[in-house]
CSV table of C-alpha atoms and ligand atoms in Angstrom, one decimal:
chain,number,residue,atom,x,y,z
A,17,UNK,CA,194.4,-9.7,189.5
A,18,UNK,CA,196.3,-10.8,192.7
A,19,UNK,CA,192.9,-11.2,194.3
A,20,UNK,CA,191.6,-13.2,191.4
A,21,UNK,CA,194.5,-15.6,191.7
A,22,UNK,CA,193.2,-16.4,195.2
A,23,UNK,CA,194.7,-15.9,198.6
A,24,UNK,CA,196.6,-19.1,199.0
A,25,UNK,CA,198.2,-18.8,195.6
A,26,UNK,CA,199.5,-15.3,196.0
A,27,UNK,CA,201.2,-15.9,199.4
A,28,UNK,CA,204.6,-16.8,198.0
A,29,UNK,CA,204.6,-13.9,195.7
A,30,UNK,CA,203.3,-11.4,198.2
A,31,UNK,CA,206.3,-10.0,200.0
A,32,UNK,CA,208.2,-9.1,196.9
A,33,UNK,CA,205.2,-8.2,194.8
A,34,UNK,CA,203.4,-5.9,197.3
A,35,UNK,CA,202.5,-2.8,195.6
A,36,UNK,CA,203.0,-4.2,192.1
A,37,UNK,CA,200.4,-6.0,190.0
A,38,UNK,CA,200.7,-9.7,189.6
A,39,UNK,CA,199.6,-10.4,186.0
A,40,UNK,CA,199.4,-13.8,184.5
A,41,UNK,CA,202.3,-12.7,182.2
A,42,UNK,CA,204.6,-12.2,185.2
A,43,UNK,CA,204.0,-15.7,186.4
A,44,UNK,CA,204.4,-17.1,182.9
A,45,UNK,CA,207.7,-15.3,182.4
A,46,UNK,CA,208.8,-16.4,185.9
A,47,UNK,CA,208.0,-20.0,185.3
A,48,UNK,CA,209.7,-20.0,181.9
A,49,UNK,CA,212.8,-18.4,183.3
A,50,UNK,CA,212.7,-20.9,186.2
A,51,UNK,CA,213.2,-23.8,183.7
A,52,UNK,CA,215.9,-21.9,181.7
A,53,UNK,CA,217.8,-20.9,184.8
A,54,UNK,CA,217.5,-24.3,186.4
A,55,UNK,CA,215.6,-23.0,189.4
A,56,UNK,CA,213.3,-25.9,189.0
A,57,UNK,CA,214.5,-29.2,190.1
A,58,UNK,CA,213.0,-32.6,190.8
A,59,UNK,CA,213.2,-34.4,194.1
A,60,UNK,CA,212.5,-38.1,194.4
A,61,UNK,CA,210.7,-39.9,197.2
A,62,UNK,CA,211.1,-43.7,197.6
A,63,UNK,CA,208.1,-45.9,197.4
A,64,UNK,CA,208.7,-49.0,199.5
A,65,UNK,CA,207.4,-52.5,199.0
A,66,UNK,CA,206.0,-53.7,202.4
A,67,UNK,CA,206.5,-57.4,201.5
A,68,UNK,CA,210.3,-57.2,201.4
A,69,UNK,CA,211.1,-53.7,202.6
A,70,UNK,CA,212.8,-52.7,199.4
A,71,UNK,CA,212.4,-49.7,197.2
A,72,UNK,CA,210.0,-50.3,194.4
A,73,UNK,CA,210.3,-46.9,192.8
A,74,UNK,CA,210.2,-43.2,193.3
A,75,UNK,CA,207.8,-40.3,192.9
A,76,UNK,CA,209.2,-37.3,191.2
A,77,UNK,CA,208.2,-34.1,193.0
A,78,UNK,CA,208.9,-30.6,191.5
A,79,UNK,CA,210.8,-28.0,193.6
A,80,UNK,CA,211.2,-24.4,192.7
A,81,UNK,CA,214.1,-22.5,194.3
A,82,UNK,CA,213.2,-19.1,193.1
A,83,UNK,CA,216.3,-16.8,192.8
A,84,UNK,CA,214.6,-13.8,194.6
A,85,UNK,CA,211.7,-15.3,196.4
A,86,UNK,CA,213.2,-18.4,197.8
A,87,UNK,CA,211.4,-21.8,197.8
A,88,UNK,CA,207.9,-21.9,196.4
A,89,UNK,CA,206.0,-25.1,197.1
A,90,UNK,CA,204.2,-27.0,194.3
A,91,UNK,CA,200.9,-26.4,196.0
A,92,UNK,CA,201.4,-22.8,194.9
A,93,UNK,CA,203.1,-22.9,191.6
A,94,UNK,CA,201.3,-25.9,190.0
A,95,UNK,CA,197.9,-24.1,190.2
A,96,UNK,CA,199.6,-20.9,188.7
A,97,UNK,CA,201.2,-23.0,186.0
A,98,UNK,CA,197.8,-24.5,185.2
A,99,UNK,CA,196.2,-21.0,185.0
A,100,UNK,CA,198.8,-19.6,182.7
A,101,UNK,CA,199.1,-22.7,180.5
A,102,UNK,CA,202.7,-23.1,181.5
A,103,UNK,CA,201.9,-26.5,182.9
A,104,UNK,CA,202.3,-28.0,179.5
A,105,UNK,CA,205.9,-26.9,179.2
A,106,UNK,CA,206.6,-27.6,182.9
A,107,UNK,CA,205.0,-31.0,182.7
A,108,UNK,CA,207.0,-31.9,179.6
A,109,UNK,CA,210.2,-30.9,181.4
A,110,UNK,CA,209.2,-32.9,184.5
A,111,UNK,CA,208.4,-36.0,182.5
A,112,UNK,CA,211.5,-35.9,180.4
A,113,UNK,CA,213.8,-35.3,183.3
A,114,UNK,CA,212.2,-37.9,185.5
A,115,UNK,CA,212.4,-40.5,182.7
A,116,UNK,CA,216.1,-39.7,182.0
A,117,UNK,CA,216.9,-39.9,185.7
A,118,UNK,CA,215.3,-43.3,186.0
A,119,UNK,CA,217.2,-44.7,183.0
A,120,UNK,CA,220.4,-43.7,184.8
A,121,UNK,CA,219.5,-45.3,188.2
A,122,UNK,CA,218.2,-48.4,186.5
A,123,UNK,CA,221.5,-48.7,184.7
A,124,UNK,CA,223.7,-48.0,187.8
A,125,UNK,CA,221.7,-50.1,190.3
A,126,UNK,CA,220.6,-53.1,188.3
A,127,UNK,CA,220.9,-55.3,191.3
A,128,UNK,CA,218.0,-53.5,193.0
A,129,UNK,CA,215.9,-52.5,190.0
A,130,UNK,CA,214.3,-52.0,187.7
A,131,UNK,CA,212.6,-49.2,189.6
A,132,UNK,CA,209.4,-47.5,188.6
A,133,UNK,CA,209.2,-43.7,188.3
A,134,UNK,CA,205.9,-42.0,189.2
A,135,UNK,CA,205.2,-38.7,187.6
A,136,UNK,CA,202.3,-36.4,188.6
A,137,UNK,CA,199.9,-35.1,186.0
A,138,UNK,CA,197.6,-32.2,186.8
A,139,UNK,CA,194.0,-32.1,185.6
A,140,UNK,CA,194.8,-29.8,182.8
A,141,UNK,CA,197.7,-31.9,181.6
A,142,UNK,CA,195.4,-34.9,181.6
A,143,UNK,CA,193.0,-33.3,179.1
A,144,UNK,CA,195.9,-32.2,176.9
A,145,UNK,CA,195.3,-33.6,173.4
A,146,UNK,CA,198.9,-34.4,172.7
A,147,UNK,CA,199.6,-36.0,176.1
A,148,UNK,CA,200.1,-39.4,174.5
A,149,UNK,CA,202.6,-38.0,172.0
A,150,UNK,CA,204.4,-36.2,174.8
A,151,UNK,CA,204.7,-39.5,176.8
A,152,UNK,CA,205.8,-41.4,173.7
A,153,UNK,CA,208.5,-38.7,173.0
A,154,UNK,CA,209.8,-38.9,176.6
A,155,UNK,CA,210.1,-42.7,176.5
A,156,UNK,CA,211.7,-42.7,173.1
A,157,UNK,CA,213.9,-39.8,173.8
A,158,UNK,CA,215.3,-41.2,177.0
A,159,UNK,CA,215.1,-44.9,176.3
A,160,UNK,CA,213.1,-45.7,179.5
A,161,UNK,CA,211.2,-48.9,179.4
A,162,UNK,CA,207.5,-48.1,179.2
A,163,UNK,CA,206.5,-50.3,182.1
A,164,UNK,CA,208.9,-48.4,184.3
A,165,UNK,CA,206.8,-45.2,183.9
A,166,UNK,CA,203.7,-44.6,186.1
A,167,UNK,CA,201.6,-41.6,185.7
A,168,UNK,CA,199.7,-40.3,188.8
A,169,UNK,CA,196.4,-38.6,188.3
A,170,UNK,CA,194.3,-37.4,191.2
A,171,UNK,CA,190.9,-39.1,191.8
A,172,UNK,CA,189.2,-35.7,191.4
A,173,UNK,CA,190.8,-34.9,188.1
A,174,UNK,CA,189.9,-38.4,186.9
A,175,UNK,CA,186.3,-38.1,187.9
A,176,UNK,CA,185.8,-34.6,186.5
A,177,UNK,CA,184.9,-36.1,183.2
A,178,UNK,CA,184.8,-39.9,183.7
A,179,UNK,CA,184.1,-40.8,180.1
A,180,UNK,CA,186.8,-38.7,178.6
A,181,UNK,CA,189.2,-39.9,181.3
A,182,UNK,CA,188.5,-43.5,180.5
A,183,UNK,CA,189.3,-42.8,176.9
A,184,UNK,CA,192.6,-41.0,177.7
A,185,UNK,CA,193.6,-43.8,180.0
A,186,UNK,CA,193.0,-46.4,177.3
A,187,UNK,CA,195.3,-44.4,174.9
A,188,UNK,CA,197.9,-44.2,177.6
A,189,UNK,CA,197.7,-47.9,178.4
A,190,UNK,CA,198.3,-48.7,174.8
A,191,UNK,CA,201.8,-47.4,175.4
A,192,UNK,CA,202.2,-50.1,178.1
A,193,UNK,CA,202.8,-47.5,180.9
A,194,UNK,CA,201.2,-47.7,184.3
A,195,UNK,CA,198.6,-45.5,185.9
A,196,UNK,CA,198.0,-44.6,189.5
A,197,UNK,CA,195.0,-42.9,191.0
A,198,UNK,CA,196.5,-40.3,193.5
A,199,UNK,CA,194.9,-39.0,196.6
A,200,UNK,CA,192.4,-41.8,196.5
A,201,UNK,CA,189.4,-41.5,198.9
A,202,UNK,CA,189.1,-37.7,198.5
A,203,UNK,CA,187.5,-37.5,195.1
A,204,UNK,CA,184.1,-39.1,195.2
A,205,UNK,CA,184.8,-41.9,192.7
A,206,UNK,CA,181.9,-43.8,191.6
A,207,UNK,CA,182.8,-47.3,192.3
A,208,UNK,CA,180.9,-48.5,189.3
A,209,UNK,CA,183.3,-46.5,187.1
A,210,UNK,CA,186.4,-47.4,188.9
A,211,UNK,CA,186.6,-51.0,187.5
A,212,UNK,CA,186.1,-49.7,184.0
A,213,UNK,CA,189.2,-47.5,184.2
A,214,UNK,CA,192.4,-49.3,183.0
A,215,UNK,CA,194.4,-48.4,186.1
A,216,UNK,CA,197.2,-50.2,188.0
A,217,UNK,CA,197.4,-48.6,191.4
A,218,UNK,CA,195.4,-46.8,194.1
A,219,UNK,CA,197.3,-44.4,196.3
A,220,UNK,CA,195.5,-43.8,199.6
A,221,UNK,CA,195.4,-40.1,200.5
A,222,UNK,CA,197.7,-39.2,203.3
A,223,UNK,CA,194.8,-37.6,205.3
A,224,UNK,CA,193.4,-41.1,206.0
A,225,UNK,CA,196.8,-42.6,206.7
A,226,UNK,CA,198.0,-40.0,209.1
A,227,UNK,CA,194.8,-40.1,211.2
A,228,UNK,CA,194.6,-43.9,211.4
A,229,UNK,CA,195.9,-44.1,215.0
A,230,UNK,CA,193.5,-41.5,216.4
A,231,UNK,CA,190.5,-42.0,214.3
A,232,UNK,CA,189.0,-45.5,214.0
A,233,UNK,CA,186.9,-44.5,211.0
A,234,UNK,CA,190.1,-43.6,209.0
A,235,UNK,CA,191.6,-46.9,209.9
A,236,UNK,CA,188.5,-48.6,208.5
A,237,UNK,CA,188.7,-46.4,205.3
A,238,UNK,CA,192.3,-47.4,204.8
A,239,UNK,CA,191.4,-51.1,205.3
A,240,UNK,CA,188.5,-50.8,202.9
A,241,UNK,CA,190.5,-49.2,200.2
A,242,UNK,CA,193.2,-51.8,200.5
A,243,UNK,CA,190.5,-54.5,200.2
A,244,UNK,CA,188.9,-52.8,197.2
A,245,UNK,CA,192.3,-52.7,195.5
A,246,UNK,CA,192.9,-56.3,196.2
A,247,UNK,CA,189.5,-57.3,194.8
A,248,UNK,CA,190.1,-55.2,191.7
A,249,UNK,CA,193.6,-56.7,191.3
A,250,UNK,CA,195.2,-53.3,191.8
A,251,UNK,CA,198.4,-52.4,193.7
A,252,UNK,CA,197.8,-50.1,196.7
A,253,UNK,CA,200.2,-47.5,198.1
A,254,UNK,CA,199.7,-45.7,201.4
A,255,UNK,CA,201.1,-42.1,201.2
A,256,UNK,CA,202.1,-39.9,204.1
A,257,UNK,CA,203.4,-42.7,206.4
A,258,UNK,CA,205.2,-41.0,209.3
A,259,UNK,CA,205.3,-43.4,212.3
A,260,UNK,CA,206.2,-47.0,213.0
A,261,UNK,CA,202.7,-47.5,214.4
A,262,UNK,CA,201.2,-46.5,211.0
A,263,UNK,CA,203.6,-48.8,209.3
A,264,UNK,CA,202.6,-51.7,211.6
A,265,UNK,CA,198.9,-51.1,211.0
A,266,UNK,CA,199.5,-51.0,207.2
A,267,UNK,CA,201.4,-54.2,207.3
A,268,UNK,CA,198.6,-55.8,209.4
A,269,UNK,CA,196.0,-54.6,206.9
A,270,UNK,CA,198.0,-56.1,204.0
A,271,UNK,CA,198.8,-52.9,202.2
A,272,UNK,CA,201.3,-53.6,199.5
A,273,UNK,CA,203.3,-50.4,199.3
A,274,UNK,CA,204.0,-47.3,201.4
A,275,UNK,CA,205.6,-43.9,201.0
A,276,UNK,CA,206.3,-41.2,203.6
A,277,UNK,CA,208.7,-39.4,205.8
A,278,UNK,CA,209.1,-42.5,208.0
A,279,UNK,CA,211.1,-44.1,205.1
A,280,UNK,CA,212.4,-40.9,203.5
A,281,UNK,CA,211.6,-37.4,202.6
A,282,UNK,CA,211.7,-36.4,198.9
A,283,UNK,CA,215.5,-36.4,198.1
A,284,UNK,CA,217.8,-34.6,195.8
A,285,UNK,CA,219.3,-36.8,193.1
A,286,UNK,CA,222.7,-37.0,195.0
A,287,UNK,CA,220.9,-38.2,198.1
A,288,UNK,CA,219.0,-40.8,196.1
A,289,UNK,CA,222.3,-42.2,194.9
A,290,UNK,CA,223.6,-42.3,198.4
A,291,UNK,CA,220.4,-44.1,199.6
A,292,UNK,CA,220.7,-46.7,196.7
A,293,UNK,CA,224.4,-47.2,197.4
A,294,UNK,CA,223.4,-48.2,201.0
A,295,UNK,CA,221.0,-50.8,199.6
A,296,UNK,CA,218.6,-50.0,202.4
A,297,UNK,CA,215.9,-52.4,203.5
A,298,UNK,CA,213.1,-51.3,205.9
B,4,C2E,P1,201.1,-35.6,195.7
B,4,C2E,O1,201.3,-36.1,194.4
B,4,C2E,O2,200.0,-36.2,196.5
B,4,C2E,O3,202.5,-35.8,196.5
B,4,C2E,C1,202.6,-36.2,197.8
B,4,C2E,C2,202.9,-35.0,198.7
B,4,C2E,O4,203.0,-35.4,200.0
B,4,C2E,C3,204.3,-34.3,198.4
B,4,C2E,O5,204.1,-32.9,198.6
B,4,C2E,C4,205.2,-35.0,199.4
B,4,C2E,O6,206.3,-34.2,199.7
B,4,C2E,C5,204.2,-35.1,200.6
B,4,C2E,N1,204.6,-36.1,201.5
B,4,C2E,C6,205.2,-37.3,201.3
B,4,C2E,N2,205.4,-38.0,202.4
B,4,C2E,C7,204.8,-37.3,203.4
B,4,C2E,C8,204.7,-37.5,204.8
B,4,C2E,O7,205.0,-38.5,205.4
B,4,C2E,N3,204.0,-36.5,205.5
B,4,C2E,C9,203.6,-35.4,204.9
B,4,C2E,N4,203.0,-34.5,205.7
B,4,C2E,N5,203.7,-35.2,203.6
B,4,C2E,C10,204.3,-36.1,202.8
B,4,C2E,P2,204.7,-31.8,197.7
B,4,C2E,O8,206.0,-32.3,197.1
B,4,C2E,O9,204.6,-30.5,198.4
B,4,C2E,O10,203.7,-31.8,196.5
B,4,C2E,C11,202.4,-31.4,196.7
B,4,C2E,C12,201.5,-31.7,195.4
B,4,C2E,O11,202.0,-30.9,194.3
B,4,C2E,C13,201.7,-33.2,195.0
B,4,C2E,O12,200.8,-34.0,195.7
B,4,C2E,C14,201.2,-33.0,193.5
B,4,C2E,O13,199.8,-33.0,193.5
B,4,C2E,C15,201.7,-31.7,193.2
B,4,C2E,N6,203.0,-31.8,192.4
B,4,C2E,C16,204.3,-31.9,192.9
B,4,C2E,N7,205.1,-32.0,191.8
B,4,C2E,C17,204.4,-32.0,190.7
B,4,C2E,C18,204.7,-32.1,189.3
B,4,C2E,O14,205.9,-32.3,188.9
B,4,C2E,N8,203.7,-32.0,188.4
B,4,C2E,C19,202.4,-31.9,188.9
B,4,C2E,N9,201.4,-31.8,188.0
B,4,C2E,N10,202.0,-31.8,190.2
B,4,C2E,C20,203.0,-31.9,191.1
B,5,MG,MG1,201.4,-37.9,193.5
B,6,MG,MG1,198.9,-37.9,196.8
B,7,MG,MG1,198.1,-34.6,197.1
């Protein structure tokens, strides 16, 4: 079974699990316990508006501090959660927590907000029939204003079944929330479909952003996506911004928003409070 789960995915489990069998049930139990034991936490990475250098919102990113195995990155546990079906419960927990957190920050830092909170949805969550109800429950349960919530769905997940995606997006948009296409540029979107999707934001994949300085083609790709967004009246976020040179290029291109280690790594809630108290402008 370990082999079936794939090499990359079994890495984090390997040292402790060597000689034992990784069954889907183990992973499921582990993930369930992680939520119960508060091993799972959310970090928040600021998204900065390049027009005024202020924080527009945050992306919630799940972190698993496993009691025995140490930190397990989302690139490993999200696919496992998807395989076991635990993604539904995990996703619900993420959404609910992120919304509640944003209500708190929007209340305590009214002078800077209201901020948006971006929450990632995996492909499997996006096809979940009761996704709309789950989102409604999270908004109603926490009191977060719908237009402060943005759901991120990768371009590949969106294009897997374009027709069904369009329908799901329409239902979500009826709630008045926002939608962002994540990792844009890596998923073979049909441009003829793109304008039929009710989306608000394109997030340029970090692979293009990080290579802009060295690779002229990638600079042109970033420029083209920014232009496309502008023509479709969408916001555009560059992810993975690490250097002042990249920031300068993005400003020159006219990219509206940026996110990356240059501004801030994903932060614990305490550190976000500290950052907001500083009222930082980039
Ligand atoms: P993503 O949604 O594309 O998130 C951006 C990733 O880029 C994050 O990795 C973030 O830490 C990283 N990042 C941000 N700025 C920089 C930078 O300047 N340089 C570099 N090298 N990396 C940067 P992370 O947190 O490891 O998450 C990886 C992926 O796991 C996410 O990609 C997302 O697809 C998934 N993920 C994370 N949390 C959740 C969650 O709560 N639910 C779901 N469904 N997926 C999640
Ligand atoms: Mg994302
Ligand atoms: Mg991304
Ligand atoms: Mg990604």
